[in-house]
Amino acid sequence: MRNDAEEKIRLDKWLWAARFFKTRALAKAAIEGGKVQCRGERCKPGKEPRIGDEYVIRAGFDERTVRVLALSEVRRGAPEAQLLYAETAESLARREQAVAMRKAGALGLQTDGKPSKKQRRDLQTFRGGWQD
């Protein structure tokens, strides 16, 4: 983990070292797919992150806003990787709220499973699909 300002490192390599993605290929694909943004604009995998830059990273249901604290091109353990960035308070609050909403939504929807043949027929006639 180096802190000198002259160090040059690729964005995909930094995201991999900071453990946002399991492989550099996944990091590169996410960047090219527009899942990583800096100042509201899409980035390129070869962009050089600088200390103090803020990135929005979307992966799955999560969207994180992180500020670069240090640069590293070596992937180490999770405790060391977390020293490379700091997630903003707003981002943490949004993620916690999203998790709570997903859990609440999953708890509110309970079914008995797949509808039976009779229930499917009843639904179809209710919707007006089958007319004799």
PDB file of C-alpha atoms in Angstrom:
ATOM      1  CA  MET A   1       0.000   0.000   0.000  1.00  0.00           C
ATOM      2  CA  ARG A   2       1.739   3.099  -1.251  1.00  0.00           C
ATOM      3  CA  ASN A   3       0.673   6.667  -0.721  1.00  0.00           C
ATOM      4  CA  ASP A   4       2.915   8.580  -3.116  1.00  0.00           C
ATOM      5  CA  ALA A   5       1.037  10.735  -5.591  1.00  0.00           C
ATOM      6  CA  GLU A   6       3.194   9.717  -8.588  1.00  0.00           C
ATOM      7  CA  GLU A   7       2.155   6.050  -8.472  1.00  0.00           C
ATOM      8  CA  LYS A   8       0.285   4.989 -11.588  1.00  0.00           C
ATOM      9  CA  ILE A   9      -2.253   2.212 -11.302  1.00  0.00           C
ATOM     10  CA  ARG A  10      -5.206   1.150 -13.419  1.00  0.00           C
ATOM     11  CA  LEU A  11      -8.735   1.535 -12.022  1.00  0.00           C
ATOM     12  CA  ASP A  12      -9.626  -2.110 -12.665  1.00  0.00           C
ATOM     13  CA  LYS A  13      -6.522  -3.217 -10.759  1.00  0.00           C
ATOM     14  CA  TRP A  14      -7.337  -0.921  -7.811  1.00  0.00           C
ATOM     15  CA  LEU A  15     -10.954  -2.168  -7.641  1.00  0.00           C
ATOM     16  CA  TRP A  16      -9.658  -5.737  -7.627  1.00  0.00           C
ATOM     17  CA  ALA A  17      -7.061  -4.939  -4.930  1.00  0.00           C
ATOM     18  CA  ALA A  18      -9.732  -3.187  -2.822  1.00  0.00           C
ATOM     19  CA  ARG A  19     -11.821  -6.382  -3.086  1.00  0.00           C
ATOM     20  CA  PHE A  20     -14.866  -4.940  -4.820  1.00  0.00           C
ATOM     21  CA  PHE A  21     -14.550  -7.667  -7.490  1.00  0.00           C
ATOM     22  CA  LYS A  22     -13.097 -11.181  -7.320  1.00  0.00           C
ATOM     23  CA  THR A  23     -11.089 -10.899 -10.530  1.00  0.00           C
ATOM     24  CA  ARG A  24      -9.641  -8.118 -12.654  1.00  0.00           C
ATOM     25  CA  ALA A  25     -11.712  -9.380 -15.561  1.00  0.00           C
ATOM     26  CA  LEU A  26     -14.913  -8.860 -13.543  1.00  0.00           C
ATOM     27  CA  ALA A  27     -13.729  -5.392 -12.530  1.00  0.00           C
ATOM     28  CA  LYS A  28     -12.969  -4.518 -16.150  1.00  0.00           C
ATOM     29  CA  ALA A  29     -16.365  -5.823 -17.310  1.00  0.00           C
ATOM     30  CA  ALA A  30     -18.149  -3.778 -14.625  1.00  0.00           C
ATOM     31  CA  ILE A  31     -16.280  -0.617 -15.612  1.00  0.00           C
ATOM     32  CA  GLU A  32     -17.009  -1.145 -19.305  1.00  0.00           C
ATOM     33  CA  GLY A  33     -20.664  -1.863 -18.462  1.00  0.00           C
ATOM     34  CA  GLY A  34     -21.030   1.520 -16.760  1.00  0.00           C
ATOM     35  CA  LYS A  35     -21.257   0.133 -13.228  1.00  0.00           C
ATOM     36  CA  VAL A  36     -18.380   2.337 -12.022  1.00  0.00           C
ATOM     37  CA  GLN A  37     -18.684   6.109 -12.264  1.00  0.00           C
ATOM     38  CA  CYS A  38     -16.553   9.058 -11.264  1.00  0.00           C
ATOM     39  CA  ARG A  39     -18.288  12.442 -10.969  1.00  0.00           C
ATOM     40  CA  GLY A  40     -21.381  11.068 -12.686  1.00  0.00           C
ATOM     41  CA  GLU A  41     -19.495   9.873 -15.769  1.00  0.00           C
ATOM     42  CA  ARG A  42     -18.525   6.408 -16.926  1.00  0.00           C
ATOM     43  CA  CYS A  43     -14.897   5.432 -16.461  1.00  0.00           C
ATOM     44  CA  LYS A  44     -12.436   3.408 -18.514  1.00  0.00           C
ATOM     45  CA  PRO A  45     -10.484   0.458 -17.057  1.00  0.00           C
ATOM     46  CA  GLY A  46      -7.178   2.268 -17.688  1.00  0.00           C
ATOM     47  CA  LYS A  47      -8.206   5.397 -15.746  1.00  0.00           C
ATOM     48  CA  GLU A  48      -5.752   6.219 -12.995  1.00  0.00           C
ATOM     49  CA  PRO A  49      -7.470   6.686  -9.642  1.00  0.00           C
ATOM     50  CA  ARG A  50      -6.038   9.367  -7.391  1.00  0.00           C
ATOM     51  CA  ILE A  51      -6.242   9.773  -3.651  1.00  0.00           C
ATOM     52  CA  GLY A  52      -9.389  11.738  -2.857  1.00  0.00           C
ATOM     53  CA  ASP A  53     -11.346  10.626  -5.949  1.00  0.00           C
ATOM     54  CA  GLU A  54     -14.932   9.531  -5.338  1.00  0.00           C
ATOM     55  CA  TYR A  55     -16.413   6.574  -7.208  1.00  0.00           C
ATOM     56  CA  VAL A  56     -19.933   5.144  -7.374  1.00  0.00           C
ATOM     57  CA  ILE A  57     -19.734   1.357  -7.679  1.00  0.00           C
ATOM     58  CA  ARG A  58     -22.790  -0.782  -8.432  1.00  0.00           C
ATOM     59  CA  ALA A  59     -22.625  -4.526  -7.870  1.00  0.00           C
ATOM     60  CA  GLY A  60     -25.804  -6.579  -7.670  1.00  0.00           C
ATOM     61  CA  PHE A  61     -28.379  -4.750  -5.558  1.00  0.00           C
ATOM     62  CA  ASP A  62     -25.739  -2.614  -3.827  1.00  0.00           C
ATOM     63  CA  GLU A  63     -24.538   0.818  -4.843  1.00  0.00           C
ATOM     64  CA  ARG A  64     -21.580   2.197  -2.912  1.00  0.00           C
ATOM     65  CA  THR A  65     -20.029   5.636  -2.967  1.00  0.00           C
ATOM     66  CA  VAL A  66     -16.388   5.372  -1.926  1.00  0.00           C
ATOM     67  CA  ARG A  67     -13.489   7.803  -1.580  1.00  0.00           C
ATOM     68  CA  VAL A  68      -9.976   6.614  -2.439  1.00  0.00           C
ATOM     69  CA  LEU A  69      -7.657   6.819   0.584  1.00  0.00           C
ATOM     70  CA  ALA A  70      -4.654   4.847  -0.704  1.00  0.00           C
ATOM     71  CA  LEU A  71      -3.458   3.105  -3.843  1.00  0.00           C
ATOM     72  CA  SER A  72      -2.394  -0.502  -4.140  1.00  0.00           C
ATOM     73  CA  GLU A  73      -1.937  -2.929  -6.986  1.00  0.00           C
ATOM     74  CA  VAL A  74      -1.548  -5.940  -4.697  1.00  0.00           C
ATOM     75  CA  ARG A  75      -4.590  -7.839  -3.451  1.00  0.00           C
ATOM     76  CA  ARG A  76      -4.292  -8.572   0.254  1.00  0.00           C
ATOM     77  CA  GLY A  77      -6.648  -9.573   3.041  1.00  0.00           C
ATOM     78  CA  ALA A  78      -9.969  -7.827   3.601  1.00  0.00           C
ATOM     79  CA  PRO A  79      -8.810  -5.779   6.648  1.00  0.00           C
ATOM     80  CA  GLU A  80      -5.946  -4.299   4.597  1.00  0.00           C
ATOM     81  CA  ALA A  81      -8.168  -3.772   1.549  1.00  0.00           C
ATOM     82  CA  GLN A  82     -10.636  -1.729   3.611  1.00  0.00           C
ATOM     83  CA  LEU A  83      -7.835   0.743   4.341  1.00  0.00           C
ATOM     84  CA  LEU A  84      -7.725   1.656   0.635  1.00  0.00           C
ATOM     85  CA  TYR A  85     -11.123   3.399   0.656  1.00  0.00           C
ATOM     86  CA  ALA A  86     -13.784   4.960   2.873  1.00  0.00           C
ATOM     87  CA  GLU A  87     -17.484   4.606   2.144  1.00  0.00           C
ATOM     88  CA  THR A  88     -19.507   7.795   2.610  1.00  0.00           C
ATOM     89  CA  ALA A  89     -22.111   8.008   5.380  1.00  0.00           C
ATOM     90  CA  GLU A  90     -24.902   8.654   2.865  1.00  0.00           C
ATOM     91  CA  SER A  91     -23.935   5.530   0.950  1.00  0.00           C
ATOM     92  CA  LEU A  92     -24.001   3.404   4.112  1.00  0.00           C
ATOM     93  CA  ALA A  93     -27.433   4.760   5.053  1.00  0.00           C
ATOM     94  CA  ARG A  94     -28.811   4.112   1.535  1.00  0.00           C
ATOM     95  CA  ARG A  95     -27.501   0.547   1.510  1.00  0.00           C
ATOM     96  CA  GLU A  96     -28.953  -0.223   4.953  1.00  0.00           C
ATOM     97  CA  GLN A  97     -32.308   1.221   3.896  1.00  0.00           C
ATOM     98  CA  ALA A  98     -32.273  -0.831   0.676  1.00  0.00           C
ATOM     99  CA  VAL A  99     -31.525  -4.008   2.634  1.00  0.00           C
ATOM    100  CA  ALA A 100     -34.399  -3.271   5.028  1.00  0.00           C
ATOM    101  CA  MET A 101     -36.765  -2.640   2.084  1.00  0.00           C
ATOM    102  CA  ARG A 102     -35.757  -5.912   0.412  1.00  0.00           C
ATOM    103  CA  LYS A 103     -36.294  -7.828   3.642  1.00  0.00           C
ATOM    104  CA  ALA A 104     -39.666  -6.172   4.236  1.00  0.00           C
ATOM    105  CA  GLY A 105     -40.751  -6.944   0.686  1.00  0.00           C
ATOM    106  CA  ALA A 106     -39.728 -10.567   0.973  1.00  0.00           C
ATOM    107  CA  LEU A 107     -41.613 -10.967   4.247  1.00  0.00           C
ATOM    108  CA  GLY A 108     -44.793  -9.369   2.884  1.00  0.00           C
ATOM    109  CA  LEU A 109     -45.124 -11.757  -0.061  1.00  0.00           C
ATOM    110  CA  GLN A 110     -46.072 -15.281   0.971  1.00  0.00           C
ATOM    111  CA  THR A 111     -47.605 -17.826  -1.350  1.00  0.00           C
ATOM    112  CA  ASP A 112     -48.604 -21.431  -1.109  1.00  0.00           C
ATOM    113  CA  GLY A 113     -46.408 -22.175  -4.070  1.00  0.00           C
ATOM    114  CA  LYS A 114     -47.381 -22.861  -7.644  1.00  0.00           C
ATOM    115  CA  PRO A 115     -51.130 -22.513  -8.354  1.00  0.00           C
ATOM    116  CA  SER A 116     -53.062 -25.676  -9.066  1.00  0.00           C
ATOM    117  CA  LYS A 117     -54.610 -26.384 -12.454  1.00  0.00           C
ATOM    118  CA  LYS A 118     -58.024 -25.222 -11.219  1.00  0.00           C
ATOM    119  CA  GLN A 119     -56.559 -22.002  -9.766  1.00  0.00           C
ATOM    120  CA  ARG A 120     -54.789 -21.278 -13.075  1.00  0.00           C
ATOM    121  CA  ARG A 121     -58.058 -21.784 -14.967  1.00  0.00           C
ATOM    122  CA  ASP A 122     -59.891 -19.501 -12.538  1.00  0.00           C
ATOM    123  CA  LEU A 123     -57.209 -16.817 -12.968  1.00  0.00           C
ATOM    124  CA  GLN A 124     -57.410 -17.132 -16.737  1.00  0.00           C
ATOM    125  CA  THR A 125     -61.194 -16.736 -16.798  1.00  0.00           C
ATOM    126  CA  PHE A 126     -60.974 -13.847 -14.327  1.00  0.00           C
ATOM    127  CA  ARG A 127     -58.556 -12.046 -16.636  1.00  0.00           C
ATOM    128  CA  GLY A 128     -60.886 -12.677 -19.572  1.00  0.00           C
ATOM    129  CA  GLY A 129     -58.533 -14.926 -21.494  1.00  0.00           C
ATOM    130  CA  TRP A 130     -60.780 -17.919 -22.063  1.00  0.00           C
ATOM    131  CA  GLN A 131     -64.183 -17.271 -23.466  1.00  0.00           C
ATOM    132  CA  ASP A 132     -66.509 -20.089 -24.388  1.00  0.00           C
TER     133      ASP A 132
END
